[in-house]
Short mmCIF file of C-alpha atoms and ligand atoms in Angstrom, two decimals:
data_model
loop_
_atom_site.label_atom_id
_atom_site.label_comp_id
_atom_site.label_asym_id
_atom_site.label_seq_id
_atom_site.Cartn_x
_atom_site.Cartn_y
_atom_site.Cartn_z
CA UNK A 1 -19.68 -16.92 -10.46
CA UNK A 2 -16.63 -15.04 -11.75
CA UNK A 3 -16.58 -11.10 -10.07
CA UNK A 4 -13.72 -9.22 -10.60
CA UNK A 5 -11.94 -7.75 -7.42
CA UNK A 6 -10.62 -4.52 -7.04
CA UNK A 7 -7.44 -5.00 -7.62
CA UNK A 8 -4.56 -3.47 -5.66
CA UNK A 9 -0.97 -3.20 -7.38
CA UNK A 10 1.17 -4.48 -4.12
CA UNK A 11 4.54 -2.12 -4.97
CA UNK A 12 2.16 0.82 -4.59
CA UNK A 13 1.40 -0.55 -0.90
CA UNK A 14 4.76 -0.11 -0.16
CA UNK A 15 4.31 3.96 -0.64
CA UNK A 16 2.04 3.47 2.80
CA UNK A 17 5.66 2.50 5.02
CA UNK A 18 7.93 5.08 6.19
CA UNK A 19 11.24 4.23 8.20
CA UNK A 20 11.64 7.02 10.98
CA UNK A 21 15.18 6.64 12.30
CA UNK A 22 15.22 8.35 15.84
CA UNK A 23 18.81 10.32 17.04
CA UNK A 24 21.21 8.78 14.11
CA UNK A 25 24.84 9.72 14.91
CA UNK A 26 26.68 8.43 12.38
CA UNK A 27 25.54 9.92 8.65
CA UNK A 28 26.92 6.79 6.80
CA UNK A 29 24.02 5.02 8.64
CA UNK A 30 21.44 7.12 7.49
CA UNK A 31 22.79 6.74 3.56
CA UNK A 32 22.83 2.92 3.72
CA UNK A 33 19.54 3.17 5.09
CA UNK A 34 18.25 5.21 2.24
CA UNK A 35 19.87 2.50 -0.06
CA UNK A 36 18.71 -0.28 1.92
CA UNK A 37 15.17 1.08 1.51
CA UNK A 38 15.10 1.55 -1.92
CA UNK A 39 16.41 -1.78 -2.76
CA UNK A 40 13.33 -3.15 -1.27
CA UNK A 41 11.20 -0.38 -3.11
CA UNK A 42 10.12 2.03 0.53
CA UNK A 43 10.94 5.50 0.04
CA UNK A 44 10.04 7.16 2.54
CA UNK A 45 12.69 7.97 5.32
CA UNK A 46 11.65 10.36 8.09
CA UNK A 47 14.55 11.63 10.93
CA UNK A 48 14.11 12.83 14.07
CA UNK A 49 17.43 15.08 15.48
CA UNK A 50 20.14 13.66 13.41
CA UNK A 51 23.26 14.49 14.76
CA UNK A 52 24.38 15.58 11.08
CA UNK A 53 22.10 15.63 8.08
CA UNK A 54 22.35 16.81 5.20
CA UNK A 55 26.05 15.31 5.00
CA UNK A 56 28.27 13.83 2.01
CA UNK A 57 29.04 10.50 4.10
CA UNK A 58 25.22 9.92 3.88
CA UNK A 59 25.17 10.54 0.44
CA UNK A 60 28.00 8.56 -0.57
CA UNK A 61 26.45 5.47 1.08
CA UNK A 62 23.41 5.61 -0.13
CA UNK A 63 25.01 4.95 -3.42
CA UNK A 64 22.01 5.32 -6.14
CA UNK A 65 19.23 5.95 -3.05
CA UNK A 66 20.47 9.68 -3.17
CA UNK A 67 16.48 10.38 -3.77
CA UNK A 68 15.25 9.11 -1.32
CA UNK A 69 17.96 11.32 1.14
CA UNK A 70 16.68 14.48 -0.65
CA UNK A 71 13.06 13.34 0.04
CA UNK A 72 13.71 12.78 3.77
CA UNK A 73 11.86 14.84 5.81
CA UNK A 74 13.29 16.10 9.33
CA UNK A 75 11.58 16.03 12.89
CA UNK A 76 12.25 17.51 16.04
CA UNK A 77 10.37 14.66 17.78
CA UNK A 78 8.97 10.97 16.62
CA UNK A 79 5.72 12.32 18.10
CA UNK A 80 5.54 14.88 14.79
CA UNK A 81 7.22 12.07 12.67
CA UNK A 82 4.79 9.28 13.47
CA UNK A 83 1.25 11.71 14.12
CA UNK A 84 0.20 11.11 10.68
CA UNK A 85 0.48 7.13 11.17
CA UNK A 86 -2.07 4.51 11.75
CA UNK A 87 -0.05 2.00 12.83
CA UNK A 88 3.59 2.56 14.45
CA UNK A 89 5.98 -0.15 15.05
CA UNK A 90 9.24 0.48 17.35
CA UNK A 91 12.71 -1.75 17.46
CA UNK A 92 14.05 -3.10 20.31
CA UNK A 93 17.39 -4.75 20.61
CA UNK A 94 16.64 -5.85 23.88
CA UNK A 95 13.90 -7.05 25.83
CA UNK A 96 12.48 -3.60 27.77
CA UNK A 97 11.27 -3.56 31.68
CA UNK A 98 7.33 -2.83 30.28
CA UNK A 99 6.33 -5.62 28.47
CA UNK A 100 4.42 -5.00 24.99
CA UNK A 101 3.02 -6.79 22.25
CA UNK A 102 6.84 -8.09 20.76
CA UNK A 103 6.55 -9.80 17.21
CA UNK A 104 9.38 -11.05 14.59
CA UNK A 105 10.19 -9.27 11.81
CA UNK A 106 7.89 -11.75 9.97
CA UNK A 107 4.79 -11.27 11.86
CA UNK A 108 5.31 -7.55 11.73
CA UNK A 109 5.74 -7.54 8.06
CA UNK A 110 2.56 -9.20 8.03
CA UNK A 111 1.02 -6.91 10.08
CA UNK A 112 2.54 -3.88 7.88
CA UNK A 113 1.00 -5.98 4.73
CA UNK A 114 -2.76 -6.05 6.17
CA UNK A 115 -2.55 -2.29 7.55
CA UNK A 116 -0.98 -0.55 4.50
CA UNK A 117 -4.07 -1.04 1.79
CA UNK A 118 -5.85 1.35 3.72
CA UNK A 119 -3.49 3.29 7.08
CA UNK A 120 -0.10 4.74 6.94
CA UNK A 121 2.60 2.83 8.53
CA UNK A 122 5.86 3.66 10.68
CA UNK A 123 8.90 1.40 11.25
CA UNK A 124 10.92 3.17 13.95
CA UNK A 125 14.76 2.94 14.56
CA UNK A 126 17.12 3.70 17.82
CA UNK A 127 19.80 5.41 18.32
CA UNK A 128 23.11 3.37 17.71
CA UNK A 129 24.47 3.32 21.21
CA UNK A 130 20.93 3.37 23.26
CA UNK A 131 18.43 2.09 20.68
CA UNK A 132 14.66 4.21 21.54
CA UNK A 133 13.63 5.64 24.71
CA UNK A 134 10.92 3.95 26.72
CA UNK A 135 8.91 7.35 26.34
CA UNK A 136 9.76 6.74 22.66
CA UNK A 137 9.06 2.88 22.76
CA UNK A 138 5.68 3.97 24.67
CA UNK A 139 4.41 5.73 21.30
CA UNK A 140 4.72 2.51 19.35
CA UNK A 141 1.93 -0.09 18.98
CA UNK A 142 3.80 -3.10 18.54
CA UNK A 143 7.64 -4.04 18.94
CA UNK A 144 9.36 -5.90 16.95
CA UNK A 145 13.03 -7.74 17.55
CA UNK A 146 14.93 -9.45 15.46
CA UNK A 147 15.98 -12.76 17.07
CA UNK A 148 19.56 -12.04 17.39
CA UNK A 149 22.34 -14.06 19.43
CA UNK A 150 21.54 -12.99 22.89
CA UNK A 151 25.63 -12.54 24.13
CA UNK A 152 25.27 -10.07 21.23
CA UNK A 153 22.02 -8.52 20.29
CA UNK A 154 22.44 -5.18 18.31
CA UNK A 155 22.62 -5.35 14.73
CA UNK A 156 24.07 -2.03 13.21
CA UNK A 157 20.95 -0.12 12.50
CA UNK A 158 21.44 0.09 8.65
CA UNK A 159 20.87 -3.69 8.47
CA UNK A 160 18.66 -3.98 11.07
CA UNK A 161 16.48 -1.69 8.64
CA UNK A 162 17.53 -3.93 5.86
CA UNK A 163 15.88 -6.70 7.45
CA UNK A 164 12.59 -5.22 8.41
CA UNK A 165 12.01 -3.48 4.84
CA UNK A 166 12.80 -6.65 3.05
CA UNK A 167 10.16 -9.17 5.27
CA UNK A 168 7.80 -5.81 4.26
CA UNK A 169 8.23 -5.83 0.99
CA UNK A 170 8.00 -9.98 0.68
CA UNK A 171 4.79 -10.03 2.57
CA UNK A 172 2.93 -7.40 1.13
CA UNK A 173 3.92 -9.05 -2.21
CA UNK A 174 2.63 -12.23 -0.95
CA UNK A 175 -0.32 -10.70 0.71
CA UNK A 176 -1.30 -9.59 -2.45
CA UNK A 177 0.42 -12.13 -5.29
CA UNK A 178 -2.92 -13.80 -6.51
CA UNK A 179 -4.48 -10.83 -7.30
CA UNK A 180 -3.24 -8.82 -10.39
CA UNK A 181 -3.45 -5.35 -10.45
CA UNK A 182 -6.00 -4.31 -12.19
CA UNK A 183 -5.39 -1.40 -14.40
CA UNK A 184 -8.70 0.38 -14.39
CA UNK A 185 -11.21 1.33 -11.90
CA UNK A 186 -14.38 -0.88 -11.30
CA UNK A 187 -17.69 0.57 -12.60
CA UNK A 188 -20.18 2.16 -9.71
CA UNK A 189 -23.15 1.11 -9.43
CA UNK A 190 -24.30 4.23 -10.87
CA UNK A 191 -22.45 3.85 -13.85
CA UNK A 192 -23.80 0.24 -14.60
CA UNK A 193 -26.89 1.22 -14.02
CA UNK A 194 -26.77 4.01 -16.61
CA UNK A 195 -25.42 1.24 -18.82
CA UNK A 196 -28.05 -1.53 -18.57
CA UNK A 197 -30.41 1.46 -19.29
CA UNK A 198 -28.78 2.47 -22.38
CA UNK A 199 -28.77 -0.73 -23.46
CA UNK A 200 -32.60 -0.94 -23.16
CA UNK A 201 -32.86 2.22 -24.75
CA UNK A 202 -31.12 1.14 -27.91
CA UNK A 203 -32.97 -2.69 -27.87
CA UNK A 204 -36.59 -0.56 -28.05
CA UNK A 205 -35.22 1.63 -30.57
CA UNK A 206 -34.64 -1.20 -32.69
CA UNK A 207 -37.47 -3.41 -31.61
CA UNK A 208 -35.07 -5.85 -30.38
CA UNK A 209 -38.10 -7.48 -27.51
CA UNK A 210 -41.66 -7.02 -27.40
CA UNK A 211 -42.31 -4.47 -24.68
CA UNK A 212 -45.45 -5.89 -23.91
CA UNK A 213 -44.12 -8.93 -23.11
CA UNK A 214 -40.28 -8.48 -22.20
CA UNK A 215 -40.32 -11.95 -20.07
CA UNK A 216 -37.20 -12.51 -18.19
CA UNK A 217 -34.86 -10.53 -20.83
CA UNK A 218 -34.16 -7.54 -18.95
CA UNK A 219 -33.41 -9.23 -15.86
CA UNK A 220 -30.73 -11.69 -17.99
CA UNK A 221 -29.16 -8.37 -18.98
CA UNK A 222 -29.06 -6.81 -15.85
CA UNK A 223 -27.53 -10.08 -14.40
CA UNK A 224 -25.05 -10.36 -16.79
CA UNK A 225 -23.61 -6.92 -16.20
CA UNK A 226 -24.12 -7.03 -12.86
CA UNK A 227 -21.77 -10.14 -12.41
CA UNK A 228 -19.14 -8.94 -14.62
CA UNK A 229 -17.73 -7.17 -12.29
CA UNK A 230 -17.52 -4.05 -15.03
CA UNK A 231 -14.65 -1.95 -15.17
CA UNK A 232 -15.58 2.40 -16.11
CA UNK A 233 -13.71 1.77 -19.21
CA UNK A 234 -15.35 -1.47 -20.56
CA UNK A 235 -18.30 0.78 -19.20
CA UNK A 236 -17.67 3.67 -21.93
CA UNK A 237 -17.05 1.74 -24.60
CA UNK A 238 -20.28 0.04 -24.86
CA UNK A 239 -22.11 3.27 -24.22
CA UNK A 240 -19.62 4.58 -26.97
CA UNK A 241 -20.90 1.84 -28.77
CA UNK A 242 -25.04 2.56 -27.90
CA UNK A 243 -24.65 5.94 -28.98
CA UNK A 244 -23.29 5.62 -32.42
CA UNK A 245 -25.57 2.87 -33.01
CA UNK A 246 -28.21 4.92 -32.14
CA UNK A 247 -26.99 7.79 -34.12
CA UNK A 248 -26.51 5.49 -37.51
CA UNK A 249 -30.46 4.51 -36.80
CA UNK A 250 -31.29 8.82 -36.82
N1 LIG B 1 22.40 -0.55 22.40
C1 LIG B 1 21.17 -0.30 21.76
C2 LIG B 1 21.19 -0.92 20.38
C3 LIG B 1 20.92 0.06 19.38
S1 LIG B 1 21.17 -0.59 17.82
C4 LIG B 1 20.07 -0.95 22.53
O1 LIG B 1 20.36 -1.76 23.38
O2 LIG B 1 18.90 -0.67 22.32
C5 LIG B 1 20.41 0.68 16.86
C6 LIG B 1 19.03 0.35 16.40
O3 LIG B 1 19.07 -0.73 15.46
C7 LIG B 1 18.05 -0.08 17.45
O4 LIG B 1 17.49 0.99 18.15
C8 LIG B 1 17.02 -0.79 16.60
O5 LIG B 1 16.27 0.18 15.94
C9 LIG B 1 17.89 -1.48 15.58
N2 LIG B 1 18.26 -2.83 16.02
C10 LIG B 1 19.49 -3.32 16.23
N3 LIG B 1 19.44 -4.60 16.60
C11 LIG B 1 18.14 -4.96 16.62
C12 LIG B 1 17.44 -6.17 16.92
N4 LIG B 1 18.05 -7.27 17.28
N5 LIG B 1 16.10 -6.15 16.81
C13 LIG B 1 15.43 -5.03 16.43
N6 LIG B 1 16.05 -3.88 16.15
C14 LIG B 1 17.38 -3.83 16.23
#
């Protein structure tokens, strides 16, 4: 039996991530951040205490992801930058003294893919010379490293974010690939109900079944829209339809 889903378009998912980049120092970091985002379609950029922001070296790496600088919102702490956030994932360049829940970019991304139909997400960046905090680290839910040569672990942070946003962007698509967005809303139950009605309205009108003796017609109708999985438009055009029907018959 064929019932259509509700269907999600998977770019628009990506308008649930945010990258929060904690302490930046340099500015050129936070432009080819911005740019590194928007190539993978994610832009929203949150920082918390950047040593200097608004700043021309920013903007002149970012290249054409100059929007998504002049969107950026500024924090005093990643507490404010995270609070509205369902699900908050901090970097780690190293393994930490606490152990917590540490994934690969992959299984992040995957986790980021299942979370954002539904929850805001955060992807949170470190300093460049001491990465996050522990305090910092302790409002996360997960951590995620990227398996790096251990002799030398820290990627610079611009493409450490390039490498998180694109396994987010790849798995949400993938999450999401067999099912096409769908451009319309799906009828409520309300509405289909005030459909099927019409319908019967119009079929007595023009003594289209007996009504003493309907038999199993009704319920054949009802089934049929029921399993159709109507959309509200499909929905007003066969009302549309009813109605002028009905007014012809006047
Ligand atoms: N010396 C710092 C490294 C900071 S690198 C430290 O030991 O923590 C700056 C930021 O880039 C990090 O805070 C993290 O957000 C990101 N980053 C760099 N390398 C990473 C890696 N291998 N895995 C995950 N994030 C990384």
């Amino acid at each position: 039996m064929f019932m259509a889903k509700k269907k999600v378009n998977p770019l628009k998912l990506l308008s649930s991530v945010k990258v929060v980049l904690v302490g930046t120092t340099h500015p050129g970091n936070i432009g080819a951040t911005a740019r590194a985002m928007k190539n993978m379609g994610i832009l929203n950029l949150a920082l918390v205490n950047p040593k200097e922001f608004p700043s021309d070296e920013a903007i002149y790496r970012s290249k054409s992801a100059k929007d998504v600088l002049e969107k950026a919102k500024v924090y005093k702490n990643l507490h404010d930058a995270v609070s509205d956030c369902e699900l908050v994932i901090g970097t780690s360049a190293r393994g930490r003294k606490v152990p917590w829940p540490v994934l690969s970019p992959k299984e992040s991304a995957n986790e980021v893919a299942i979370h954002s139909l539904n929850n805001k997400v955060a992807i949170v960046f470190g300093r460049e010379d001491r990465g996050l905090t522990n305090t910092e680290l302790g409002l996360c839910n997960l951590h995620v490293h990227i398996p790096s040569d251990p002799e030398y672990s820290s990627l610079n942070l611009s493409q450490a974010v390039q490498i998180l946003v694109y396994e987010i962007r790849v798995a949400i698509i993938e999450d999401h690939k067999d099912q096409d967005y769908w451009d319309v809303e799906l009828a409520t139950n309300e509405q289909t109900e005030h459909l099927i009605n019409h319908m019967d309205e119009l079929m007595k009108e023009i003594e289209f079944y007996d009504i003493e003796n309907p038999r199993k017609l009704l319920l054949r109708v009802r089934r049929f829209f029921k399993r159709s999985g109507i959309d509200v438009m499909e929905t007003n055009i066969f009302r549309g339809l009813f109605a002028a029907i009905q007014k012809k018959l006047k």
